[in-house]
């Protein structure tokens, strides 16, 4: 019965994940994607420089400022924002295609972008990821060794501002232990998939009725 209901959804669900820099959004999303082959990751575009392990077209599309600004003009983004001096944006075409094919999408975007997505796509499920403590967040950012000390300071200051915005999200998750947090995400996803307003109810009735005639 459970799978019957899930199969009646109108289109894929969009999960918007935000949280302070260093909270471990990438780690969490990697684990979510490993366990849930039926979710697709939305690859963002950015003008920031790639980190050593990052690949163009996998982690991000790394673009020049000119190219990014051209795409803004062409309205090629579902949303975009400036974060710590760099542009970040979500190309709209792949998202629409995937959701229309009935496949769920997860995106990792900061708060200004998340607000734009929820405005344009009210069905989106927004989730705010928080660290167990600020001390832990600082430790994680420093261990990453990808930012200068000024950048770390800027990101930590930004984190406190961002924490206040968490209240506008649908759900929050505490990223203490990735395995647990993935299970909590899956619980949210499952609950969302049973929402009546996401369901093609006539198809549910047809499926339940089958050949039955009163
Ligand atoms: P990072 O430079 O650490 O990869 O990302 C910095 C911030 O940009 C993170 O909070 C991340 O969620 C956000 N971000 C990544 N992609 C996008 C995007 O397409 N749009 C917006 N608005 N933010 C993004």
Short mmCIF file of C-alpha atoms and ligand atoms in Angstrom, two decimals:
data_model
loop_
_atom_site.label_atom_id
_atom_site.label_comp_id
_atom_site.label_asym_id
_atom_site.label_seq_id
_atom_site.Cartn_x
_atom_site.Cartn_y
_atom_site.Cartn_z
CA UNK A 1 0.00 0.00 0.00
CA UNK A 2 2.82 2.36 0.90
CA UNK A 3 4.50 2.16 -2.52
CA UNK A 4 1.14 2.49 -4.22
CA UNK A 5 0.61 5.89 -2.58
CA UNK A 6 4.12 7.12 -3.29
CA UNK A 7 3.73 6.26 -6.96
CA UNK A 8 0.72 8.53 -7.26
CA UNK A 9 2.64 11.74 -6.71
CA UNK A 10 2.20 14.44 -9.32
CA UNK A 11 5.87 15.23 -9.74
CA UNK A 12 9.19 15.06 -7.92
CA UNK A 13 9.64 16.84 -4.60
CA UNK A 14 12.21 19.59 -4.25
CA UNK A 15 14.28 19.57 -1.03
CA UNK A 16 16.11 22.79 -0.23
CA UNK A 17 18.90 22.32 2.30
CA UNK A 18 20.57 25.33 3.93
CA UNK A 19 22.80 25.81 6.93
CA UNK A 20 25.89 27.66 8.06
CA UNK A 21 29.16 27.21 6.22
CA UNK A 22 31.03 24.20 7.63
CA UNK A 23 27.93 22.49 9.06
CA UNK A 24 28.54 19.57 6.71
CA UNK A 25 25.89 19.99 4.01
CA UNK A 26 28.09 18.28 1.42
CA UNK A 27 28.86 15.33 3.70
CA UNK A 28 25.19 14.91 4.51
CA UNK A 29 24.10 15.20 0.88
CA UNK A 30 26.75 12.67 -0.22
CA UNK A 31 25.36 10.17 2.30
CA UNK A 32 21.77 10.93 1.31
CA UNK A 33 22.59 10.33 -2.37
CA UNK A 34 24.47 7.10 -1.61
CA UNK A 35 21.48 5.65 0.23
CA UNK A 36 18.81 7.11 -2.06
CA UNK A 37 19.66 6.49 -5.70
CA UNK A 38 16.31 7.97 -6.70
CA UNK A 39 17.20 11.51 -5.58
CA UNK A 40 19.11 13.86 -7.88
CA UNK A 41 21.48 16.58 -6.74
CA UNK A 42 21.07 20.05 -8.23
CA UNK A 43 24.50 21.19 -9.41
CA UNK A 44 24.88 24.93 -8.81
CA UNK A 45 26.93 27.45 -10.73
CA UNK A 46 29.44 29.65 -8.92
CA UNK A 47 32.19 32.15 -9.56
CA UNK A 48 34.26 30.98 -6.58
CA UNK A 49 37.45 29.08 -7.26
CA UNK A 50 37.27 25.27 -7.08
CA UNK A 51 38.68 23.61 -3.95
CA UNK A 52 41.35 21.00 -4.66
CA UNK A 53 38.96 18.01 -4.56
CA UNK A 54 36.18 19.71 -6.55
CA UNK A 55 35.36 18.93 -10.16
CA UNK A 56 33.62 21.14 -12.70
CA UNK A 57 30.19 19.74 -13.56
CA UNK A 58 30.18 17.48 -10.48
CA UNK A 59 30.36 19.74 -7.43
CA UNK A 60 29.63 22.99 -9.24
CA UNK A 61 29.75 24.58 -12.65
CA UNK A 62 32.67 26.95 -12.14
CA UNK A 63 31.99 30.06 -14.21
CA UNK A 64 33.59 33.43 -14.85
CA UNK A 65 31.77 36.49 -13.51
CA UNK A 66 30.98 37.53 -17.10
CA UNK A 67 29.39 34.20 -17.93
CA UNK A 68 27.43 34.19 -14.66
CA UNK A 69 26.12 37.72 -15.29
CA UNK A 70 25.14 36.73 -18.81
CA UNK A 71 23.10 33.82 -17.40
CA UNK A 72 21.40 36.21 -14.96
CA UNK A 73 20.41 38.39 -17.94
CA UNK A 74 19.11 35.34 -19.78
CA UNK A 75 17.02 34.39 -16.71
CA UNK A 76 18.70 30.99 -16.70
CA UNK A 77 18.64 30.73 -12.87
CA UNK A 78 15.81 29.62 -10.61
CA UNK A 79 17.59 31.77 -8.00
CA UNK A 80 20.97 33.32 -7.47
CA UNK A 81 22.76 35.18 -4.68
CA UNK A 82 26.07 36.71 -3.70
CA UNK A 83 27.72 34.89 -0.80
CA UNK A 84 31.04 36.05 0.69
CA UNK A 85 31.86 37.97 -2.51
CA UNK A 86 31.01 35.24 -5.03
CA UNK A 87 27.98 34.51 -7.16
CA UNK A 88 26.06 31.26 -6.61
CA UNK A 89 23.00 30.19 -8.61
CA UNK A 90 20.76 27.30 -9.53
CA UNK A 91 20.31 26.63 -13.27
CA UNK A 92 16.57 26.25 -13.78
CA UNK A 93 16.33 23.89 -16.78
CA UNK A 94 17.70 20.67 -15.21
CA UNK A 95 15.53 21.14 -12.09
CA UNK A 96 12.30 21.50 -14.04
CA UNK A 97 13.15 18.55 -16.23
CA UNK A 98 13.93 16.29 -13.27
CA UNK A 99 10.91 17.27 -11.17
CA UNK A 100 8.59 16.92 -14.16
CA UNK A 101 9.97 13.41 -14.68
CA UNK A 102 8.76 12.60 -11.13
CA UNK A 103 12.24 12.48 -9.63
CA UNK A 104 13.07 14.18 -6.32
CA UNK A 105 15.78 16.84 -6.28
CA UNK A 106 17.94 18.04 -3.40
CA UNK A 107 19.74 21.37 -3.49
CA UNK A 108 22.28 22.95 -1.16
CA UNK A 109 21.82 26.72 -1.20
CA UNK A 110 22.22 29.64 1.18
CA UNK A 111 19.35 31.54 2.74
CA UNK A 112 18.70 34.36 0.25
CA UNK A 113 18.50 31.77 -2.53
CA UNK A 114 16.30 29.46 -0.45
CA UNK A 115 13.82 32.32 0.06
CA UNK A 116 13.62 32.87 -3.70
CA UNK A 117 13.08 29.16 -4.34
CA UNK A 118 10.27 28.88 -1.79
CA UNK A 119 8.57 31.94 -3.27
CA UNK A 120 8.75 30.55 -6.79
CA UNK A 121 8.15 26.93 -5.83
CA UNK A 122 5.83 26.93 -2.77
CA UNK A 123 5.77 23.13 -2.77
CA UNK A 124 9.50 22.98 -2.00
CA UNK A 125 10.45 21.35 1.32
CA UNK A 126 12.97 23.54 3.12
CA UNK A 127 15.33 22.08 5.69
CA UNK A 128 17.80 24.00 7.85
CA UNK A 129 20.85 22.10 9.03
CA UNK A 130 22.42 23.24 12.32
CA UNK A 131 25.66 22.25 14.04
CA UNK A 132 25.58 20.73 17.54
CA UNK A 133 27.40 23.92 18.74
CA UNK A 134 29.30 26.97 17.42
CA UNK A 135 32.54 25.50 18.83
CA UNK A 136 32.02 22.40 16.71
CA UNK A 137 31.25 24.54 13.66
CA UNK A 138 34.48 26.51 14.10
CA UNK A 139 36.44 23.28 14.51
CA UNK A 140 34.94 21.85 11.30
CA UNK A 141 35.67 24.96 9.23
CA UNK A 142 39.26 25.11 10.50
CA UNK A 143 39.82 21.39 9.85
CA UNK A 144 38.67 21.82 6.29
CA UNK A 145 41.75 24.00 5.68
CA UNK A 146 40.24 25.50 2.55
CA UNK A 147 39.77 29.10 3.73
CA UNK A 148 42.16 31.77 4.95
CA UNK A 149 41.76 32.95 8.55
CA UNK A 150 39.92 36.09 7.34
CA UNK A 151 37.55 33.95 5.29
CA UNK A 152 36.95 31.70 8.31
CA UNK A 153 36.13 34.75 10.46
CA UNK A 154 33.75 36.04 7.77
CA UNK A 155 32.01 32.67 7.45
CA UNK A 156 31.63 32.28 11.24
CA UNK A 157 30.15 35.80 11.53
CA UNK A 158 27.82 34.97 8.64
CA UNK A 159 26.82 31.71 10.40
CA UNK A 160 25.40 33.53 13.40
CA UNK A 161 23.31 35.77 11.13
CA UNK A 162 22.16 32.69 9.22
CA UNK A 163 21.17 30.78 12.37
CA UNK A 164 18.52 33.42 13.03
CA UNK A 165 16.96 32.77 9.62
CA UNK A 166 16.46 29.07 10.40
CA UNK A 167 13.02 29.89 11.77
CA UNK A 168 11.56 30.39 8.28
CA UNK A 169 12.30 26.80 7.20
CA UNK A 170 9.86 23.89 7.29
CA UNK A 171 12.20 21.55 9.19
CA UNK A 172 15.53 21.59 10.96
CA UNK A 173 18.05 18.83 11.41
CA UNK A 174 21.01 18.73 13.82
CA UNK A 175 24.14 17.48 12.09
CA UNK A 176 25.82 15.60 14.91
CA UNK A 177 26.13 12.13 13.44
CA UNK A 178 25.70 11.84 9.66
CA UNK A 179 24.17 8.34 9.79
CA UNK A 180 21.44 9.53 12.15
CA UNK A 181 20.85 12.76 10.27
CA UNK A 182 20.37 10.87 7.00
CA UNK A 183 17.71 8.71 8.66
CA UNK A 184 15.99 11.84 9.94
CA UNK A 185 16.05 13.31 6.44
CA UNK A 186 14.50 10.10 5.10
CA UNK A 187 11.73 10.37 7.70
CA UNK A 188 10.94 13.89 6.46
CA UNK A 189 10.98 12.70 2.85
CA UNK A 190 8.66 9.82 3.61
CA UNK A 191 6.19 12.03 5.50
CA UNK A 192 6.22 14.59 2.67
CA UNK A 193 5.48 11.88 0.13
CA UNK A 194 2.19 11.10 1.91
CA UNK A 195 0.87 14.65 1.74
CA UNK A 196 -2.50 14.63 0.04
CA UNK A 197 -1.80 17.85 -1.83
CA UNK A 198 1.22 16.25 -3.50
CA UNK A 199 -0.86 13.33 -4.66
CA UNK A 200 -2.93 12.71 -7.74
CA UNK A 201 -5.95 11.60 -5.70
CA UNK A 202 -7.97 10.32 -8.66
CA UNK A 203 -5.15 7.90 -9.38
CA UNK A 204 -5.19 6.77 -5.74
CA UNK A 205 -8.94 6.08 -5.97
CA UNK A 206 -8.47 4.21 -9.26
CA UNK A 207 -5.63 2.15 -7.79
CA UNK A 208 -7.64 1.24 -4.69
CA UNK A 209 -10.79 0.51 -6.68
CA UNK A 210 -9.09 -1.71 -9.23
CA UNK A 211 -11.79 -3.85 -10.88
CA UNK A 212 -14.14 -3.49 -7.93
CA UNK A 213 -17.65 -2.39 -8.89
CA UNK A 214 -20.23 -1.52 -6.24
P1 LIG B 1 30.66 26.91 -0.61
O1 LIG B 1 31.49 28.02 -1.15
O2 LIG B 1 31.07 26.56 0.81
O3 LIG B 1 30.59 25.72 -1.51
O4 LIG B 1 29.17 27.46 -0.51
C1 LIG B 1 28.90 28.66 0.14
C2 LIG B 1 27.41 28.82 0.32
O5 LIG B 1 26.78 28.94 -0.95
C3 LIG B 1 26.76 27.62 1.02
O6 LIG B 1 25.91 28.14 2.06
C4 LIG B 1 25.96 26.96 -0.05
O7 LIG B 1 24.77 26.39 0.48
C5 LIG B 1 25.61 28.13 -0.94
N1 LIG B 1 25.26 27.74 -2.31
C6 LIG B 1 25.75 26.73 -3.06
N2 LIG B 1 25.14 26.70 -4.25
C7 LIG B 1 24.24 27.70 -4.27
C8 LIG B 1 23.27 28.17 -5.22
O8 LIG B 1 23.10 27.66 -6.33
N3 LIG B 1 22.52 29.24 -4.87
C9 LIG B 1 22.64 29.85 -3.66
N4 LIG B 1 21.85 30.87 -3.41
N5 LIG B 1 23.53 29.43 -2.74
C10 LIG B 1 24.31 28.38 -3.03
#
